[in-house]
Tab-separated table of N, CA, C and O and ligand atoms in Angstrom:
chain	number	residue	atom	x	y	z
A	1	UNK	N	0.781	-1.175	0.017
A	1	UNK	CA	-0.051	-0.026	-0.031
A	1	UNK	C	0.822	1.158	0.021
A	1	UNK	O	2.009	1.049	0.910
A	2	UNK	N	0.728	2.172	-0.861
A	2	UNK	CA	1.349	3.277	-0.800
A	2	UNK	C	0.480	4.761	-1.208
A	2	UNK	O	-0.545	4.463	-1.923
A	3	UNK	N	0.719	5.379	-0.525
A	3	UNK	CA	-0.103	6.833	-0.324
A	3	UNK	C	0.522	7.933	-0.652
A	3	UNK	O	1.878	7.940	0.075
A	4	UNK	N	0.456	8.783	-1.693
A	4	UNK	CA	1.478	9.745	-2.019
A	4	UNK	C	0.462	11.090	-2.213
A	4	UNK	O	-0.659	10.973	-2.668
A	5	UNK	N	0.803	12.254	-1.536
A	5	UNK	CA	0.143	13.173	-1.515
A	5	UNK	C	1.081	14.433	-2.183
A	5	UNK	O	2.032	14.639	-1.648
A	6	UNK	N	0.512	15.127	-2.954
A	6	UNK	CA	1.319	16.304	-3.314
A	6	UNK	C	0.533	17.460	-3.538
A	6	UNK	O	-0.830	17.374	-4.045
A	7	UNK	N	0.902	18.551	-3.205
A	7	UNK	CA	0.359	19.813	-3.430
A	7	UNK	C	0.629	20.571	-4.559
A	7	UNK	O	1.859	20.577	-4.922
A	8	UNK	N	-0.538	21.205	-5.176
A	8	UNK	CA	-0.578	22.137	-6.354
A	8	UNK	C	-0.774	23.568	-6.042
A	8	UNK	O	-1.984	23.492	-5.263
A	9	UNK	N	-0.435	24.661	-6.720
A	9	UNK	CA	-0.966	25.624	-6.600
A	9	UNK	C	-1.526	26.191	-7.852
A	9	UNK	O	-1.011	25.561	-9.117
A	10	UNK	N	-2.602	27.062	-8.141
A	10	UNK	CA	-2.991	27.470	-9.309
A	10	UNK	C	-3.532	26.233	-9.997
A	10	UNK	O	-3.514	26.050	-11.404
A	11	UNK	N	-4.672	25.388	-9.466
A	11	UNK	CA	-4.934	24.259	-10.387
A	11	UNK	C	-6.544	24.707	-10.801
A	11	UNK	O	-7.205	25.143	-9.976
A	12	UNK	N	-6.695	24.391	-11.871
A	12	UNK	CA	-8.147	24.664	-12.284
A	12	UNK	C	-9.240	23.598	-11.693
A	12	UNK	O	-9.190	22.577	-12.263
A	13	UNK	N	-10.078	24.279	-10.897
A	13	UNK	CA	-11.063	23.250	-10.132
A	13	UNK	C	-12.086	22.977	-11.259
A	13	UNK	O	-12.587	23.880	-12.208
A	14	UNK	N	-13.092	21.868	-11.222
A	14	UNK	CA	-14.222	21.607	-11.705
A	14	UNK	C	-15.174	22.838	-11.886
A	14	UNK	O	-15.874	22.851	-12.947
A	15	UNK	N	-15.249	23.553	-10.829
A	15	UNK	CA	-15.950	24.747	-10.737
A	15	UNK	C	-15.626	26.052	-11.800
A	15	UNK	O	-16.528	26.876	-12.008
A	16	UNK	N	-14.416	25.927	-12.024
A	16	UNK	CA	-13.817	26.956	-13.006
A	16	UNK	C	-13.079	27.889	-12.275
A	16	UNK	O	-12.219	28.433	-12.743
A	17	UNK	N	-12.861	27.759	-10.941
A	17	UNK	CA	-11.883	28.729	-10.191
A	17	UNK	C	-10.481	27.980	-10.331
A	17	UNK	O	-10.289	26.955	-10.357
A	18	UNK	N	-9.821	28.974	-10.176
A	18	UNK	CA	-8.242	28.766	-10.218
A	18	UNK	C	-7.930	28.401	-8.725
A	18	UNK	O	-7.880	29.513	-7.908
A	19	UNK	N	-7.501	27.417	-7.905
A	19	UNK	CA	-7.506	27.342	-6.522
A	19	UNK	C	-6.027	26.091	-6.513
A	19	UNK	O	-5.690	25.644	-7.315
A	20	UNK	N	-5.810	26.152	-4.850
A	20	UNK	CA	-4.820	25.350	-4.609
A	20	UNK	C	-5.305	23.664	-4.449
A	20	UNK	O	-6.547	23.633	-4.510
A	21	UNK	N	-4.706	22.714	-4.828
A	21	UNK	CA	-5.315	21.632	-5.005
A	21	UNK	C	-4.371	20.333	-4.395
A	21	UNK	O	-3.153	20.751	-4.179
A	22	UNK	N	-4.860	19.261	-3.696
A	22	UNK	CA	-3.894	18.639	-3.147
A	22	UNK	C	-4.391	17.289	-3.943
A	22	UNK	O	-5.435	16.725	-4.056
A	23	UNK	N	-3.528	16.319	-4.205
A	23	UNK	CA	-3.429	15.173	-5.197
A	23	UNK	C	-3.126	13.877	-4.330
A	23	UNK	O	-2.073	13.990	-3.951
A	24	UNK	N	-3.990	13.089	-4.256
A	24	UNK	CA	-3.495	11.875	-3.371
A	24	UNK	C	-3.587	10.486	-4.412
A	24	UNK	O	-4.583	10.527	-5.394
A	25	UNK	N	-2.624	10.006	-4.392
A	25	UNK	CA	-2.466	8.610	-4.974
A	25	UNK	C	-2.091	7.487	-4.095
A	25	UNK	O	-1.379	7.586	-3.241
A	26	UNK	N	-2.998	6.465	-4.124
A	26	UNK	CA	-3.316	5.673	-3.119
A	26	UNK	C	-3.217	4.087	-3.993
A	26	UNK	O	-3.847	4.067	-4.861
A	27	UNK	N	-2.995	3.179	-3.627
A	27	UNK	CA	-3.025	1.643	-3.905
A	27	UNK	C	-3.246	0.673	-2.762
A	27	UNK	O	-2.850	1.031	-1.775
A	28	UNK	N	-4.631	-0.140	-2.984
A	28	UNK	CA	-4.827	-1.157	-2.115
A	28	UNK	C	-5.025	-2.227	-2.753
A	28	UNK	O	-5.496	-2.565	-3.758
A	29	UNK	N	-5.777	-3.099	-2.119
A	29	UNK	CA	-6.421	-4.429	-2.496
A	29	UNK	C	-7.372	-4.045	-3.527
A	29	UNK	O	-7.942	-5.196	-4.206
A	30	UNK	N	-8.436	-3.375	-3.195
A	30	UNK	CA	-9.877	-3.234	-4.039
A	30	UNK	C	-9.636	-2.261	-5.081
A	30	UNK	O	-9.724	-2.626	-6.009
A	31	UNK	N	-8.663	-1.298	-5.051
A	31	UNK	CA	-8.618	-0.590	-6.173
A	31	UNK	C	-6.988	-0.803	-6.635
A	31	UNK	O	-5.987	-0.608	-5.810
A	32	UNK	N	-6.899	-0.782	-7.961
A	32	UNK	CA	-5.391	-0.854	-8.395
A	32	UNK	C	-5.264	0.490	-8.463
A	32	UNK	O	-3.798	0.863	-8.035
A	33	UNK	N	-5.897	1.672	-8.873
A	33	UNK	CA	-5.233	2.711	-8.678
A	33	UNK	C	-6.308	3.552	-8.027
A	33	UNK	O	-7.344	3.761	-8.363
A	34	UNK	N	-5.950	4.522	-7.133
A	34	UNK	CA	-6.948	5.637	-6.491
A	34	UNK	C	-6.263	6.695	-6.818
A	34	UNK	O	-5.161	7.046	-6.280
A	35	UNK	N	-6.645	7.730	-7.453
A	35	UNK	CA	-6.305	8.847	-7.921
A	35	UNK	C	-7.436	10.176	-7.559
A	35	UNK	O	-8.615	10.033	-8.045
A	36	UNK	N	-7.252	10.621	-6.597
A	36	UNK	CA	-7.872	11.784	-6.001
A	36	UNK	C	-7.224	13.139	-5.770
A	36	UNK	O	-6.220	13.477	-5.487
A	37	UNK	N	-8.058	14.001	-6.403
A	37	UNK	CA	-8.130	15.644	-6.463
A	37	UNK	C	-8.879	16.356	-5.394
A	37	UNK	O	-10.157	16.340	-5.496
A	38	UNK	N	-8.498	16.836	-4.487
A	38	UNK	CA	-9.411	17.709	-3.555
A	38	UNK	C	-8.745	19.380	-3.916
A	38	UNK	O	-7.510	19.824	-3.314
A	39	UNK	N	-9.731	20.108	-4.109
A	39	UNK	CA	-9.552	21.437	-4.403
A	39	UNK	C	-9.690	22.214	-3.070
A	39	UNK	O	-10.520	22.015	-2.549
A	40	UNK	N	-9.062	23.678	-3.035
A	40	UNK	CA	-9.254	24.277	-1.925
A	40	UNK	C	-10.531	24.601	-1.858
A	40	UNK	O	-10.989	25.187	-0.545
A	41	UNK	N	-11.197	24.940	-2.512
A	41	UNK	CA	-12.806	25.434	-2.843
A	41	UNK	C	-13.711	24.507	-2.312
A	41	UNK	O	-14.709	24.899	-2.239
A	42	UNK	N	-13.304	23.252	-2.328
A	42	UNK	CA	-14.072	22.239	-1.998
A	42	UNK	C	-14.654	21.124	-3.227
A	42	UNK	O	-15.135	20.211	-2.761
A	43	UNK	N	-14.166	21.390	-4.260
A	43	UNK	CA	-14.497	20.424	-5.556
A	43	UNK	C	-13.468	19.320	-5.177
A	43	UNK	O	-12.207	19.370	-4.637
A	44	UNK	N	-14.083	18.293	-5.657
A	44	UNK	CA	-13.221	16.966	-5.629
A	44	UNK	C	-13.261	16.083	-7.144
A	44	UNK	O	-14.399	16.095	-7.565
A	45	UNK	N	-12.202	15.505	-7.175
A	45	UNK	CA	-12.330	14.545	-8.503
A	45	UNK	C	-11.765	13.226	-8.215
A	45	UNK	O	-10.560	13.105	-7.565
A	46	UNK	N	-12.422	11.939	-8.077
A	46	UNK	CA	-12.204	10.941	-7.616
A	46	UNK	C	-11.959	9.937	-8.704
A	46	UNK	O	-13.037	9.863	-9.460
A	47	UNK	N	-10.721	9.380	-8.997
A	47	UNK	CA	-10.973	8.481	-10.209
A	47	UNK	C	-10.299	7.045	-9.770
A	47	UNK	O	-8.906	7.288	-8.995
A	48	UNK	N	-10.804	5.979	-9.988
A	48	UNK	CA	-10.424	4.805	-9.334
A	48	UNK	C	-10.275	3.625	-10.431
A	48	UNK	O	-11.297	3.676	-11.347
A	49	UNK	N	-9.499	3.162	-10.455
A	49	UNK	CA	-9.151	1.804	-11.350
A	49	UNK	C	-9.095	0.428	-10.495
A	49	UNK	O	-8.347	0.430	-9.708
A	50	UNK	N	-9.897	-0.446	-11.272
A	50	UNK	CA	-9.976	-1.759	-10.371
A	50	UNK	C	-9.288	-2.826	-11.082
A	50	UNK	O	-8.994	-2.414	-12.211
A	51	UNK	N	-8.998	-3.816	-10.381
A	51	UNK	CA	-8.192	-4.957	-10.985
A	51	UNK	C	-9.027	-5.665	-12.168
A	51	UNK	O	-8.414	-6.072	-13.083
A	52	UNK	N	-10.275	-5.534	-12.160
A	52	UNK	CA	-10.971	-6.311	-13.007
A	52	UNK	C	-11.041	-5.287	-14.654
A	52	UNK	O	-11.610	-5.320	-15.601
A	53	UNK	N	-10.324	-4.025	-14.386
A	53	UNK	CA	-10.006	-3.114	-15.436
A	53	UNK	C	-11.646	-2.004	-15.422
A	53	UNK	O	-11.371	-1.142	-16.456
A	54	UNK	N	-12.465	-2.114	-14.349
A	54	UNK	CA	-13.374	-1.255	-14.238
A	54	UNK	C	-12.631	0.489	-13.823
A	54	UNK	O	-11.660	0.176	-13.006
A	55	UNK	N	-13.149	1.015	-14.581
A	55	UNK	CA	-12.757	2.702	-14.023
A	55	UNK	C	-14.050	3.343	-13.910
A	55	UNK	O	-15.073	3.556	-14.226
A	56	UNK	N	-13.909	4.169	-12.588
A	56	UNK	CA	-14.796	4.711	-12.192
A	56	UNK	C	-14.204	6.449	-11.845
A	56	UNK	O	-13.129	6.500	-11.367
A	57	UNK	N	-15.192	7.191	-12.425
A	57	UNK	CA	-14.562	8.734	-12.229
A	57	UNK	C	-15.680	9.364	-11.672
A	57	UNK	O	-16.967	9.394	-12.158
A	58	UNK	N	-15.622	10.306	-10.469
A	58	UNK	CA	-16.726	11.167	-10.004
A	58	UNK	C	-16.203	12.411	-9.664
A	58	UNK	O	-14.981	12.612	-9.204
A	59	UNK	N	-16.882	13.347	-10.111
A	59	UNK	CA	-16.678	14.992	-10.062
A	59	UNK	C	-17.558	15.556	-9.237
A	59	UNK	O	-18.743	15.574	-9.452
A	60	UNK	N	-17.153	15.952	-8.073
A	60	UNK	CA	-18.138	16.419	-7.279
A	60	UNK	C	-17.802	18.143	-6.924
A	60	UNK	O	-16.557	18.254	-6.629
A	61	UNK	N	-18.545	18.927	-7.353
A	61	UNK	CA	-18.418	20.588	-6.949
A	61	UNK	C	-18.522	20.788	-5.781
A	61	UNK	O	-18.922	20.024	-4.937
A	62	UNK	N	-17.825	22.205	-5.205
A	62	UNK	CA	-17.727	22.426	-3.752
A	62	UNK	C	-19.216	22.670	-3.344
A	62	UNK	O	-19.098	22.513	-1.989
A	63	UNK	N	-20.020	22.784	-3.632
A	63	UNK	CA	-21.464	23.101	-3.313
A	63	UNK	C	-22.395	21.400	-2.957
A	63	UNK	O	-23.320	21.338	-2.567
A	64	UNK	N	-21.318	20.337	-3.429
A	64	UNK	CA	-22.181	19.210	-3.293
A	64	UNK	C	-22.571	18.577	-4.465
A	64	UNK	O	-23.174	17.694	-4.564
A	65	UNK	N	-22.768	19.147	-5.635
A	65	UNK	CA	-23.657	18.888	-6.731
A	65	UNK	C	-22.434	17.853	-7.673
A	65	UNK	O	-21.364	18.224	-7.719
A	66	UNK	N	-23.052	16.884	-7.862
A	66	UNK	CA	-22.055	15.666	-8.710
A	66	UNK	C	-22.194	15.935	-10.201
A	66	UNK	O	-23.319	16.106	-10.716
A	67	UNK	N	-20.972	16.272	-10.875
A	67	UNK	CA	-20.971	16.779	-12.269
A	67	UNK	C	-20.762	15.509	-12.958
A	67	UNK	O	-21.442	15.570	-14.039
A	68	UNK	N	-19.892	14.878	-12.631
A	68	UNK	CA	-19.968	13.230	-13.360
A	68	UNK	C	-19.793	12.411	-12.543
A	68	UNK	O	-19.240	12.615	-11.145
A	69	UNK	N	-20.223	11.310	-12.840
A	69	UNK	CA	-20.513	10.090	-11.921
A	69	UNK	C	-20.497	8.909	-12.849
A	69	UNK	O	-21.226	8.529	-13.328
A	70	UNK	N	-19.449	8.270	-13.456
A	70	UNK	CA	-19.122	7.373	-14.214
A	70	UNK	C	-18.673	6.032	-13.935
A	70	UNK	O	-17.666	6.004	-13.108
A	71	UNK	N	-19.014	5.102	-14.406
A	71	UNK	CA	-18.430	3.728	-14.041
A	71	UNK	C	-18.384	2.834	-15.538
A	71	UNK	O	-19.431	2.755	-16.224
A	72	UNK	N	-17.120	2.639	-15.899
A	72	UNK	CA	-17.011	2.177	-17.010
A	72	UNK	C	-16.137	0.829	-17.006
A	72	UNK	O	-15.030	0.565	-16.017
A	73	UNK	N	-16.500	-0.261	-17.760
A	73	UNK	CA	-16.154	-1.465	-17.429
A	73	UNK	C	-15.023	-1.663	-18.846
A	73	UNK	O	-16.050	-1.437	-20.026
A	74	UNK	N	-14.185	-1.737	-18.883
A	74	UNK	CA	-12.847	-1.995	-19.864
A	74	UNK	C	-13.135	-3.093	-20.480
A	74	UNK	O	-13.047	-3.305	-21.828
A	75	UNK	N	-13.400	-4.237	-19.489
A	75	UNK	CA	-12.830	-5.623	-20.203
A	75	UNK	C	-14.474	-6.091	-19.927
A	75	UNK	O	-15.044	-6.226	-19.017
A	76	UNK	N	-14.948	-6.892	-21.002
A	76	UNK	CA	-16.152	-7.673	-20.865
A	76	UNK	C	-15.949	-9.106	-20.202
A	76	UNK	O	-14.832	-9.860	-20.351
A	77	UNK	N	-16.655	-9.618	-19.285
A	77	UNK	CA	-16.669	-10.736	-18.544
A	77	UNK	C	-17.195	-11.981	-19.347
A	77	UNK	O	-18.285	-11.850	-19.722
A	78	UNK	N	-16.360	-12.684	-19.698
A	78	UNK	CA	-17.332	-14.045	-20.412
A	78	UNK	C	-16.739	-15.356	-19.459
A	78	UNK	O	-15.688	-15.628	-19.508
A	79	UNK	N	-17.953	-15.676	-18.770
A	79	UNK	CA	-17.760	-16.611	-18.099
A	79	UNK	C	-18.761	-17.499	-18.021
A	79	UNK	O	-19.961	-17.456	-18.532
B	101	LIG	ZN1	-14.992	24.709	-6.553
């Protein structure tokens, strides 16, 4: 398990403001890749990749409105 946190300045948040942001990258047994952006205004972008190839992306604006909530399966399962 590895958690990496990096701070950025002058990032464009989903709401359009330019703010500071913090980027987290995490890996665990459930998620192959966990890629999360937390903006100073409160916006969040969360991107997860799972071992089966499924990719989820959720963009939440600082007022709580969900702008994007996607779940994509890259590979079809034939069983
Ligand atoms: Zn915002």
